[in-house]
Amino acid sequence: MDRSQPAVVVEDLHRTFGNLKAVNGVSFSIDHGRVVGFVGANGAGKTTTMRIMATLDSPGSGKVSMGGHNVVHHPAKVRRLLGWMPDSFGTYEHMTVLEYLDFYARALGFKGADRLRRIQEVMDFTDLTPLADRMSNKMSKGQTQRLCLGRALLHDPQILILDEPAAGLDPKARVELKNLIRILAQEGKTILISSHILSELGEMCDSLLFIDKGRIVHHGDAESMVRGTETAGETLVNVQIAGEPAKLIEWALTAPLIKVEEETKRGARLRIQAADDATLAGVLRRMIQDGLPVLDYHREERRLEDAFIDMLGQIDKNTFKAQQPGELPQKNAEAAKL
Amino acid sequence: MNTTLPMLRDFSDHFSPIVVKELRQGLRTRFFTSALILFHTFIILLLVSVTYGAPLEAVNGIFWGIAGFMLLAVMPLRGFAALHTEATDGTLDMLTLTSIASFRILYGKWVALYSQALLVAGSILPYMVARYFFGGVEILQEVVALVMLALGSGVITAALLAFSSQGPLLLRIFLALCIGAGAVPLGFFTAFLVSASQADSLVREFFALDLWEQCSLIGGILALVVYAVYYFLALGASRIAPPSENHSTLKRLIALAVHGALMVTGLLLCFLNTDPRVAFWAFIPLMFLTLIVCMDVLTEEMPRYPTAVVALARRGRFGRLAGRLLYPGWASGVMFSAVMCGMALVILAGITWKSSSVDWDTGPFPHFLCLFLAVFVPVILCINRTNIFANWWVVQLCSVFLGILLSMFCHTMNARDLGVLGIFTPITSLFGVECVNYSRRGSVMFLGCMFSAVWLLVAMLRAASNFSTYTTLEREELELAGQEPSSHS
Ligand SMILES: Nc1ncnc2c1ncn2[C@@H]1O[C@H](COP(=O)(O)OP(=O)(O)OP(=O)(O)O)[C@@H](O)[C@H]1O
Ligand SMILES: [Mg+2]
């Protein structure tokens, strides 16, 4: 594989189902050895894009190449490079974990002792060895997920596509999965992970790819995303008071330059239209002067989730504007290097 | 090191992975063991009943009834949902990614299912010997009957597997019923063979043949069974394969070869025998195969990727011309079907031409012409837009339904001449002709054939207008070849 070229290149990808544009002009590229998160609401087009990358579906138009091979023209070459973990998968009935892996290892062309050795390696890595004799369709969600990851790793693929691997896992299983992915990343594999759990992706991934209604709406690392949607000259402050939070809300509604972002159990998150320390200190002083029993007052880092939702809101506004007569639709997806 | 790993040496590396998987799963299912136990219990009870004086005739009938049901229905029906389940579970995707060819997937499943059916067939043998000692049994005829059932079981399993790639349950049930209807003649033939007294003459006739005639008869039957199994598996494979692959050209070439051989056999039988009607033995299998092939190629999706035309696009002008017959997709399928139907009809034409007792206007020729032309109607009529395969069957079903309505109308109104209304579609003209008075049949049949030919003509025009798809793909393919001369060579 030529490592000077990106591992994954997607150019102006389109895919429609009937009248529905599931993927509508997606372009991005991923360099070798990068871990990229793929984020979007339900039905945004993540799975469709990933299936096309995995040669399981075909592009309506546009070009996808993996490791330098076009997915349509050389699917067999792409499949050799690729490990795929789908969002929902059935395991086979009447088949033990060991037999399951043995079957796929046979299918991938491993023979004799070589096959046993590879299965053993994968089972050790995914900690499946104690479950070798368990029926593969009678395991917990987390165990099934590990089995599926193990299967995807059998042929030691260079590129991994994981569709919502953390969905439905408990916190412990999630941490374990995260560790496995971290090790794989250290081994230099290129990984694309889709997920809804943004905070976790932020930690794991080198960069994030946001998709909405079949279009890429943001690409870059998590911080740039948070900063990008921040409105200049505004600060989010989390305030807790002793007693009824209603008092604080009442106060905030009458105070100048302050908006209530969200009510919390013991107070509220306030959006203050100022960013300098003096003004923020002034707001706290006024609260105390007005008799509010303030227990906690701190500037809040914006969460990835908020940034994402803000961004979707901005896009909706933009598309609305773009639909005004005389204006062309705004193209918000451009090729990006991740 | 885990101690359980060496245990998996149970299957050698020579077996196809799919066969290993299917056998591991299949032999572990409760279905297989319980069906086998139930079957044997029943047969033992049956044999015990003979010692209590049950009539031998009836016992023979029940014995073969159960054996036939087991081999032709119960065992093959395990393939009924095989591919559909893999598709909905997402496991088919995983198989695709291992680069196991689609045909290998079907073949592996078929081998696993069929070897279990053969296990059942083998377990019948001891009972046959036991019954031989009770008397009243012609062991040779029974063995032939068992072999027939076993061969039939293989074809039916392949057909059910192929159709299991279809999503809609109703469609699959309907197709299974069609296969069942196709198996009825085999059932009758088996029954005929094992009712010892009648089949006696048939067996004697067979042994009166020369050795080479016996061999070619047996070889011919085996070759047809192998081809039928191959064709069904290839049909299923093309339905689950990724759209960028070409599963059609090879399949069509093999079909051309086999159908050509059958046509030549038919013509030889027709012109070398004193009674040309012997050629029906070649025509009847050819007719069934032709209908299946036409149904298949006329319901293929048009290819969307240049990779699907690679095989022929680079072979110059003749390659591209052959592509209009052999590329995947229904458009080339129309032309290919026309050739296939023509080959089958040649035998009938030969029989009609040579035989004095078979005439052109009311004999089998126009009837089968209409039957063959019926395969083209769904190319023009579109009832189900999303599923071209389902559409083909729905259109045929509707035509049969209209035909039955027409017959009922003519008979209840006692207006037999109204049967002429059926001439507008091939199937309804077949029903209509049966209604009209005998003296008018020839002319009504003629009209029916004429109108049916119009359907073919329109289908061909529609196909020709879709050839532009192939032209585009050929151009893309040649551009691609220019860009990367080293790949596919
Ligand atoms: N095979 C299909 N046939 C018809 N529509 C489809 C098909 N596959 C996906 N879609 C539609 O395409 C859109 C995108 O689906 P996709 O599965 O890619 O979304 P997603 O981002 O993966 O969503 P989720 O987070 O729910 O998994 C959806 O509106 C979906 O209904
Ligand atoms: Mg999804």
PDB file of C-alpha atoms in Angstrom, chain A residues 25-273:
ATOM      1  CA  GLY A  25     -22.162  14.935  -2.140  1.00  0.00           C
ATOM      2  CA  VAL A  26     -19.890  13.688   0.610  1.00  0.00           C
ATOM      3  CA  SER A  27     -16.157  14.327   0.221  1.00  0.00           C
ATOM      4  CA  PHE A  28     -13.318  13.702   2.638  1.00  0.00           C
ATOM      5  CA  SER A  29     -10.010  11.951   2.899  1.00  0.00           C
ATOM      6  CA  ILE A  30      -8.207  10.203   5.748  1.00  0.00           C
ATOM      7  CA  ASP A  31      -4.454   9.824   6.075  1.00  0.00           C
ATOM      8  CA  HIS A  32      -2.828   6.577   7.114  1.00  0.00           C
ATOM      9  CA  GLY A  33      -2.823   5.804  10.802  1.00  0.00           C
ATOM     10  CA  ARG A  34      -5.491   8.317  11.740  1.00  0.00           C
ATOM     11  CA  VAL A  35      -8.502   7.611  13.939  1.00  0.00           C
ATOM     12  CA  VAL A  36     -11.506   9.522  12.696  1.00  0.00           C
ATOM     13  CA  GLY A  37     -14.924   9.790  14.324  1.00  0.00           C
ATOM     14  CA  PHE A  38     -17.992   9.887  12.116  1.00  0.00           C
ATOM     15  CA  VAL A  39     -20.817  11.741  13.793  1.00  0.00           C
ATOM     16  CA  GLY A  40     -24.362  12.498  12.793  1.00  0.00           C
ATOM     17  CA  ALA A  41     -27.980  12.255  13.871  1.00  0.00           C
ATOM     18  CA  ASN A  42     -30.078   9.156  13.131  1.00  0.00           C
ATOM     19  CA  GLY A  43     -30.582   8.793   9.419  1.00  0.00           C
ATOM     20  CA  ALA A  44     -27.818  11.259   8.562  1.00  0.00           C
ATOM     21  CA  GLY A  45     -26.180   8.814   6.174  1.00  0.00           C
ATOM     22  CA  LYS A  46     -23.320   7.361   8.228  1.00  0.00           C
ATOM     23  CA  THR A  47     -24.094   3.709   7.666  1.00  0.00           C
ATOM     24  CA  THR A  48     -24.796   4.245   3.977  1.00  0.00           C
ATOM     25  CA  THR A  49     -21.452   5.985   3.466  1.00  0.00           C
ATOM     26  CA  MET A  50     -19.601   3.315   5.407  1.00  0.00           C
ATOM     27  CA  ARG A  51     -21.256   0.476   3.536  1.00  0.00           C
ATOM     28  CA  ILE A  52     -20.180   1.986   0.239  1.00  0.00           C
ATOM     29  CA  MET A  53     -16.633   2.339   1.567  1.00  0.00           C
ATOM     30  CA  ALA A  54     -16.761  -1.336   2.537  1.00  0.00           C
ATOM     31  CA  THR A  55     -17.836  -2.381  -1.010  1.00  0.00           C
ATOM     32  CA  LEU A  56     -21.174  -3.607   0.376  1.00  0.00           C
ATOM     33  CA  ASP A  57     -23.239  -1.004  -1.394  1.00  0.00           C
ATOM     34  CA  SER A  58     -22.531   0.832  -4.591  1.00  0.00           C
ATOM     35  CA  PRO A  59     -22.195   4.569  -5.089  1.00  0.00           C
ATOM     36  CA  GLY A  60     -24.868   6.273  -7.158  1.00  0.00           C
ATOM     37  CA  SER A  61     -22.136   8.603  -8.343  1.00  0.00           C
ATOM     38  CA  GLY A  62     -18.807   9.819  -7.073  1.00  0.00           C
ATOM     39  CA  LYS A  63     -15.574   8.032  -6.320  1.00  0.00           C
ATOM     40  CA  VAL A  64     -14.382   6.120  -3.286  1.00  0.00           C
ATOM     41  CA  SER A  65     -10.948   4.634  -3.000  1.00  0.00           C
ATOM     42  CA  MET A  66      -9.504   2.708  -0.099  1.00  0.00           C
ATOM     43  CA  GLY A  67      -5.748   2.191   0.081  1.00  0.00           C
ATOM     44  CA  GLY A  68      -5.548   3.511  -3.465  1.00  0.00           C
ATOM     45  CA  HIS A  69      -8.082   1.026  -4.889  1.00  0.00           C
ATOM     46  CA  ASN A  70     -11.412   2.110  -6.288  1.00  0.00           C
ATOM     47  CA  VAL A  71     -14.217   0.298  -4.430  1.00  0.00           C
ATOM     48  CA  VAL A  72     -16.190  -0.337  -7.608  1.00  0.00           C
ATOM     49  CA  HIS A  73     -13.378  -1.392  -9.900  1.00  0.00           C
ATOM     50  CA  HIS A  74     -11.292  -3.433  -7.487  1.00  0.00           C
ATOM     51  CA  PRO A  75     -13.585  -4.582  -4.690  1.00  0.00           C
ATOM     52  CA  ALA A  76     -11.507  -7.702  -3.992  1.00  0.00           C
ATOM     53  CA  LYS A  77      -8.369  -5.639  -3.341  1.00  0.00           C
ATOM     54  CA  VAL A  78     -10.301  -3.269  -1.091  1.00  0.00           C
ATOM     55  CA  ARG A  79     -11.777  -6.166   0.909  1.00  0.00           C
ATOM     56  CA  ARG A  80      -8.330  -7.539   1.671  1.00  0.00           C
ATOM     57  CA  LEU A  81      -7.363  -4.221   3.293  1.00  0.00           C
ATOM     58  CA  LEU A  82     -10.530  -3.732   5.175  1.00  0.00           C
ATOM     59  CA  GLY A  83     -12.016  -4.789   8.502  1.00  0.00           C
ATOM     60  CA  TRP A  84     -15.721  -4.053   8.849  1.00  0.00           C
ATOM     61  CA  MET A  85     -17.916  -4.105  11.895  1.00  0.00           C
ATOM     62  CA  PRO A  86     -21.555  -3.409  11.061  1.00  0.00           C
ATOM     63  CA  ASP A  87     -24.009  -1.623  13.366  1.00  0.00           C
ATOM     64  CA  SER A  88     -26.308  -4.613  13.649  1.00  0.00           C
ATOM     65  CA  PHE A  89     -25.215  -8.129  12.947  1.00  0.00           C
ATOM     66  CA  GLY A  90     -26.487 -11.600  13.557  1.00  0.00           C
ATOM     67  CA  THR A  91     -24.273 -14.298  14.818  1.00  0.00           C
ATOM     68  CA  TYR A  92     -24.924 -17.785  13.591  1.00  0.00           C
ATOM     69  CA  GLU A  93     -27.114 -20.268  15.422  1.00  0.00           C
ATOM     70  CA  HIS A  94     -25.618 -23.513  16.654  1.00  0.00           C
ATOM     71  CA  MET A  95     -22.057 -22.304  16.374  1.00  0.00           C
ATOM     72  CA  THR A  96     -19.545 -21.753  19.150  1.00  0.00           C
ATOM     73  CA  VAL A  97     -17.307 -18.700  19.348  1.00  0.00           C
ATOM     74  CA  LEU A  98     -14.338 -20.774  18.274  1.00  0.00           C
ATOM     75  CA  GLU A  99     -16.221 -22.300  15.344  1.00  0.00           C
ATOM     76  CA  TYR A 100     -17.425 -18.861  14.317  1.00  0.00           C
ATOM     77  CA  LEU A 101     -13.900 -17.497  14.114  1.00  0.00           C
ATOM     78  CA  ASP A 102     -12.685 -20.742  12.550  1.00  0.00           C
ATOM     79  CA  PHE A 103     -15.260 -20.372   9.798  1.00  0.00           C
ATOM     80  CA  TYR A 104     -14.232 -16.833   8.895  1.00  0.00           C
ATOM     81  CA  ALA A 105     -10.548 -17.729   9.123  1.00  0.00           C
ATOM     82  CA  ARG A 106     -11.166 -20.580   6.656  1.00  0.00           C
ATOM     83  CA  ALA A 107     -13.160 -18.249   4.437  1.00  0.00           C
ATOM     84  CA  LEU A 108     -10.270 -15.781   4.456  1.00  0.00           C
ATOM     85  CA  GLY A 109      -7.918 -18.504   3.324  1.00  0.00           C
ATOM     86  CA  PHE A 110      -6.031 -19.383   6.533  1.00  0.00           C
ATOM     87  CA  LYS A 111      -4.959 -22.998   6.574  1.00  0.00           C
ATOM     88  CA  GLY A 112      -3.959 -25.588   9.167  1.00  0.00           C
ATOM     89  CA  ALA A 113      -1.747 -24.491  12.058  1.00  0.00           C
ATOM     90  CA  ASP A 114      -1.586 -20.967  10.678  1.00  0.00           C
ATOM     91  CA  ARG A 115      -5.329 -20.674  11.146  1.00  0.00           C
ATOM     92  CA  LEU A 116      -5.269 -21.901  14.735  1.00  0.00           C
ATOM     93  CA  ARG A 117      -2.456 -19.503  15.563  1.00  0.00           C
ATOM     94  CA  ARG A 118      -4.291 -16.521  14.104  1.00  0.00           C
ATOM     95  CA  ILE A 119      -7.547 -17.417  15.856  1.00  0.00           C
ATOM     96  CA  GLN A 120      -5.659 -17.739  19.131  1.00  0.00           C
ATOM     97  CA  GLU A 121      -4.066 -14.319  18.656  1.00  0.00           C
ATOM     98  CA  VAL A 122      -7.376 -12.655  17.930  1.00  0.00           C
ATOM     99  CA  MET A 123      -9.102 -14.405  20.836  1.00  0.00           C
ATOM    100  CA  ASP A 124      -6.364 -13.323  23.191  1.00  0.00           C
ATOM    101  CA  PHE A 125      -6.524  -9.745  21.951  1.00  0.00           C
ATOM    102  CA  THR A 126     -10.299  -9.496  22.337  1.00  0.00           C
ATOM    103  CA  ASP A 127     -10.278 -11.573  25.540  1.00  0.00           C
ATOM    104  CA  LEU A 128     -12.585 -14.200  24.075  1.00  0.00           C
ATOM    105  CA  THR A 129     -10.485 -17.225  25.049  1.00  0.00           C
ATOM    106  CA  PRO A 130     -12.578 -18.058  28.143  1.00  0.00           C
ATOM    107  CA  LEU A 131     -15.710 -17.976  25.936  1.00  0.00           C
ATOM    108  CA  ALA A 132     -14.376 -20.267  23.190  1.00  0.00           C
ATOM    109  CA  ASP A 133     -17.052 -22.924  23.719  1.00  0.00           C
ATOM    110  CA  ARG A 134     -19.947 -20.545  24.253  1.00  0.00           C
ATOM    111  CA  MET A 135     -22.682 -20.532  21.586  1.00  0.00           C
ATOM    112  CA  SER A 136     -22.023 -17.419  19.547  1.00  0.00           C
ATOM    113  CA  ASN A 137     -25.670 -16.315  19.489  1.00  0.00           C
ATOM    114  CA  LYS A 138     -26.089 -16.656  23.263  1.00  0.00           C
ATOM    115  CA  MET A 139     -23.689 -14.005  24.495  1.00  0.00           C
ATOM    116  CA  SER A 140     -24.068 -10.550  25.982  1.00  0.00           C
ATOM    117  CA  LYS A 141     -23.976  -7.473  23.791  1.00  0.00           C
ATOM    118  CA  GLY A 142     -20.448  -6.609  24.864  1.00  0.00           C
ATOM    119  CA  GLN A 143     -19.160 -10.118  24.223  1.00  0.00           C
ATOM    120  CA  THR A 144     -20.844 -10.233  20.812  1.00  0.00           C
ATOM    121  CA  GLN A 145     -19.268  -6.890  19.977  1.00  0.00           C
ATOM    122  CA  ARG A 146     -15.838  -8.233  20.879  1.00  0.00           C
ATOM    123  CA  LEU A 147     -16.460 -11.321  18.777  1.00  0.00           C
ATOM    124  CA  CYS A 148     -17.432  -9.150  15.846  1.00  0.00           C
ATOM    125  CA  LEU A 149     -14.320  -7.020  16.291  1.00  0.00           C
ATOM    126  CA  GLY A 150     -12.260 -10.194  16.478  1.00  0.00           C
ATOM    127  CA  ARG A 151     -13.773 -11.398  13.250  1.00  0.00           C
ATOM    128  CA  ALA A 152     -12.996  -8.086  11.561  1.00  0.00           C
ATOM    129  CA  LEU A 153      -9.352  -8.337  12.699  1.00  0.00           C
ATOM    130  CA  LEU A 154      -8.681 -11.910  11.525  1.00  0.00           C
ATOM    131  CA  HIS A 155      -6.892 -10.936   8.331  1.00  0.00           C
ATOM    132  CA  ASP A 156      -5.026  -8.094  10.044  1.00  0.00           C
ATOM    133  CA  PRO A 157      -6.608  -5.348   7.929  1.00  0.00           C
ATOM    134  CA  GLN A 158      -4.972  -1.946   7.565  1.00  0.00           C
ATOM    135  CA  ILE A 159      -8.209   0.018   7.531  1.00  0.00           C
ATOM    136  CA  LEU A 160     -11.014  -0.530  10.028  1.00  0.00           C
ATOM    137  CA  ILE A 161     -14.562   0.710   9.615  1.00  0.00           C
ATOM    138  CA  LEU A 162     -16.554   0.403  12.808  1.00  0.00           C
ATOM    139  CA  ASP A 163     -20.232   1.352  12.695  1.00  0.00           C
ATOM    140  CA  GLU A 164     -21.395   2.322  16.183  1.00  0.00           C
ATOM    141  CA  PRO A 165     -19.247  -0.174  18.024  1.00  0.00           C
ATOM    142  CA  ALA A 166     -20.105   1.321  21.395  1.00  0.00           C
ATOM    143  CA  ALA A 167     -23.883   1.326  21.003  1.00  0.00           C
ATOM    144  CA  GLY A 168     -25.635  -0.522  23.802  1.00  0.00           C
ATOM    145  CA  LEU A 169     -22.511  -1.214  25.827  1.00  0.00           C
ATOM    146  CA  ASP A 170     -22.263  -0.585  29.579  1.00  0.00           C
ATOM    147  CA  PRO A 171     -19.573   1.858  30.773  1.00  0.00           C
ATOM    148  CA  LYS A 172     -17.092  -0.916  31.609  1.00  0.00           C
ATOM    149  CA  ALA A 173     -17.452  -2.603  28.235  1.00  0.00           C
ATOM    150  CA  ARG A 174     -17.095   0.797  26.595  1.00  0.00           C
ATOM    151  CA  VAL A 175     -13.831   1.451  28.352  1.00  0.00           C
ATOM    152  CA  GLU A 176     -12.575  -1.982  27.278  1.00  0.00           C
ATOM    153  CA  LEU A 177     -13.567  -1.317  23.686  1.00  0.00           C
ATOM    154  CA  LYS A 178     -11.905   2.076  23.819  1.00  0.00           C
ATOM    155  CA  ASN A 179      -8.695   0.452  25.009  1.00  0.00           C
ATOM    156  CA  LEU A 180      -8.778  -2.055  22.164  1.00  0.00           C
ATOM    157  CA  ILE A 181      -9.246   0.728  19.657  1.00  0.00           C
ATOM    158  CA  ARG A 182      -6.407   2.671  21.218  1.00  0.00           C
ATOM    159  CA  ILE A 183      -4.076  -0.310  20.817  1.00  0.00           C
ATOM    160  CA  LEU A 184      -5.157  -0.753  17.198  1.00  0.00           C
ATOM    161  CA  ALA A 185      -4.485   2.931  16.569  1.00  0.00           C
ATOM    162  CA  GLN A 186      -1.025   2.557  18.063  1.00  0.00           C
ATOM    163  CA  GLU A 187      -0.383  -0.304  15.655  1.00  0.00           C
ATOM    164  CA  GLY A 188      -0.857   2.237  12.872  1.00  0.00           C
ATOM    165  CA  LYS A 189      -4.241   1.196  11.585  1.00  0.00           C
ATOM    166  CA  THR A 190      -6.512   3.721   9.935  1.00  0.00           C
ATOM    167  CA  ILE A 191      -9.834   3.688  11.763  1.00  0.00           C
ATOM    168  CA  LEU A 192     -13.204   5.261  11.014  1.00  0.00           C
ATOM    169  CA  ILE A 193     -15.692   4.981  13.890  1.00  0.00           C
ATOM    170  CA  SER A 194     -19.252   6.183  13.830  1.00  0.00           C
ATOM    171  CA  SER A 195     -20.997   6.925  17.069  1.00  0.00           C
ATOM    172  CA  HIS A 196     -23.585   9.008  18.833  1.00  0.00           C
ATOM    173  CA  ILE A 197     -21.523   9.313  21.984  1.00  0.00           C
ATOM    174  CA  LEU A 198     -19.671  12.483  21.162  1.00  0.00           C
ATOM    175  CA  SER A 199     -17.651  13.006  24.285  1.00  0.00           C
ATOM    176  CA  GLU A 200     -16.093   9.575  23.906  1.00  0.00           C
ATOM    177  CA  LEU A 201     -15.268  10.095  20.262  1.00  0.00           C
ATOM    178  CA  GLY A 202     -13.626  13.390  21.132  1.00  0.00           C
ATOM    179  CA  GLU A 203     -11.175  11.542  23.393  1.00  0.00           C
ATOM    180  CA  MET A 204     -10.477   8.665  21.043  1.00  0.00           C
ATOM    181  CA  CYS A 205     -10.229  10.330  17.677  1.00  0.00           C
ATOM    182  CA  ASP A 206      -7.654  12.506  15.988  1.00  0.00           C
ATOM    183  CA  SER A 207     -10.412  14.294  14.154  1.00  0.00           C
ATOM    184  CA  LEU A 208     -14.163  14.286  13.681  1.00  0.00           C
ATOM    185  CA  LEU A 209     -16.340  14.217  10.637  1.00  0.00           C
ATOM    186  CA  PHE A 210     -19.856  15.557  11.078  1.00  0.00           C
ATOM    187  CA  ILE A 211     -22.567  14.531   8.669  1.00  0.00           C
ATOM    188  CA  ASP A 212     -26.093  15.857   8.447  1.00  0.00           C
ATOM    189  CA  LYS A 213     -28.769  14.969   5.884  1.00  0.00           C
ATOM    190  CA  GLY A 214     -26.215  13.266   3.682  1.00  0.00           C
ATOM    191  CA  ARG A 215     -23.705  16.157   3.699  1.00  0.00           C
ATOM    192  CA  ILE A 216     -20.478  16.700   5.592  1.00  0.00           C
ATOM    193  CA  VAL A 217     -21.015  19.789   7.729  1.00  0.00           C
ATOM    194  CA  HIS A 218     -17.770  19.923   9.668  1.00  0.00           C
ATOM    195  CA  HIS A 219     -14.392  18.276   9.677  1.00  0.00           C
ATOM    196  CA  GLY A 220     -11.511  18.844  11.974  1.00  0.00           C
ATOM    197  CA  ASP A 221     -10.592  18.092  15.563  1.00  0.00           C
ATOM    198  CA  ALA A 222     -12.992  18.364  18.452  1.00  0.00           C
ATOM    199  CA  GLU A 223     -11.599  21.673  19.765  1.00  0.00           C
ATOM    200  CA  SER A 224     -11.908  23.441  16.449  1.00  0.00           C
ATOM    201  CA  MET A 225     -15.478  22.244  16.329  1.00  0.00           C
ATOM    202  CA  VAL A 226     -16.234  23.646  19.784  1.00  0.00           C
ATOM    203  CA  ARG A 227     -14.476  26.903  19.010  1.00  0.00           C
ATOM    204  CA  GLY A 228     -15.991  27.143  15.556  1.00  0.00           C
ATOM    205  CA  THR A 229     -19.521  27.276  16.846  1.00  0.00           C
ATOM    206  CA  GLU A 230     -18.748  29.538  19.789  1.00  0.00           C
ATOM    207  CA  THR A 231     -20.352  32.926  19.423  1.00  0.00           C
ATOM    208  CA  ALA A 232     -17.721  35.572  19.967  1.00  0.00           C
ATOM    209  CA  GLY A 233     -18.217  37.742  23.039  1.00  0.00           C
ATOM    210  CA  GLU A 234     -20.391  35.300  24.975  1.00  0.00           C
ATOM    211  CA  THR A 235     -19.651  33.186  28.006  1.00  0.00           C
ATOM    212  CA  LEU A 236     -21.522  30.302  29.511  1.00  0.00           C
ATOM    213  CA  VAL A 237     -21.587  30.336  33.309  1.00  0.00           C
ATOM    214  CA  ASN A 238     -22.863  27.631  35.610  1.00  0.00           C
ATOM    215  CA  VAL A 239     -24.378  28.991  38.823  1.00  0.00           C
ATOM    216  CA  GLN A 240     -25.600  27.067  41.878  1.00  0.00           C
ATOM    217  CA  ILE A 241     -27.466  28.652  44.748  1.00  0.00           C
ATOM    218  CA  ALA A 242     -28.735  27.469  48.124  1.00  0.00           C
ATOM    219  CA  GLY A 243     -32.528  27.148  48.091  1.00  0.00           C
ATOM    220  CA  GLU A 244     -34.973  27.466  45.220  1.00  0.00           C
ATOM    221  CA  PRO A 245     -33.382  27.824  41.735  1.00  0.00           C
ATOM    222  CA  ALA A 246     -36.504  29.765  40.694  1.00  0.00           C
ATOM    223  CA  LYS A 247     -35.108  32.784  42.496  1.00  0.00           C
ATOM    224  CA  LEU A 248     -32.038  32.749  40.305  1.00  0.00           C
ATOM    225  CA  ILE A 249     -34.111  32.399  37.131  1.00  0.00           C
ATOM    226  CA  GLU A 250     -36.319  35.311  38.152  1.00  0.00           C
ATOM    227  CA  TRP A 251     -33.286  37.408  38.813  1.00  0.00           C
ATOM    228  CA  ALA A 252     -31.633  36.457  35.507  1.00  0.00           C
ATOM    229  CA  LEU A 253     -34.720  37.323  33.494  1.00  0.00           C
ATOM    230  CA  THR A 254     -34.641  40.918  34.705  1.00  0.00           C
ATOM    231  CA  ALA A 255     -30.868  41.396  34.577  1.00  0.00           C
ATOM    232  CA  PRO A 256     -29.347  43.021  31.479  1.00  0.00           C
ATOM    233  CA  LEU A 257     -26.955  41.047  29.177  1.00  0.00           C
ATOM    234  CA  ILE A 258     -27.971  37.679  30.686  1.00  0.00           C
ATOM    235  CA  LYS A 259     -29.985  34.831  29.160  1.00  0.00           C
ATOM    236  CA  VAL A 260     -30.996  31.557  30.771  1.00  0.00           C
ATOM    237  CA  GLU A 261     -29.500  28.752  28.726  1.00  0.00           C
ATOM    238  CA  GLU A 262     -30.794  25.860  30.801  1.00  0.00           C
ATOM    239  CA  GLU A 263     -32.271  25.318  34.246  1.00  0.00           C
ATOM    240  CA  THR A 264     -30.333  22.847  36.390  1.00  0.00           C
ATOM    241  CA  LYS A 265     -31.233  21.028  39.578  1.00  0.00           C
ATOM    242  CA  ARG A 266     -29.680  23.569  41.908  1.00  0.00           C
ATOM    243  CA  GLY A 267     -29.437  26.632  39.710  1.00  0.00           C
ATOM    244  CA  ALA A 268     -28.973  27.431  36.049  1.00  0.00           C
ATOM    245  CA  ARG A 269     -26.582  27.768  33.150  1.00  0.00           C
ATOM    246  CA  LEU A 270     -26.507  31.386  32.093  1.00  0.00           C
ATOM    247  CA  ARG A 271     -25.312  32.879  28.864  1.00  0.00           C
ATOM    248  CA  ILE A 272     -23.654  36.197  29.534  1.00  0.00           C
ATOM    249  CA  GLN A 273     -23.005  38.577  26.664  1.00  0.00           C
TER     250      GLN A 273
END
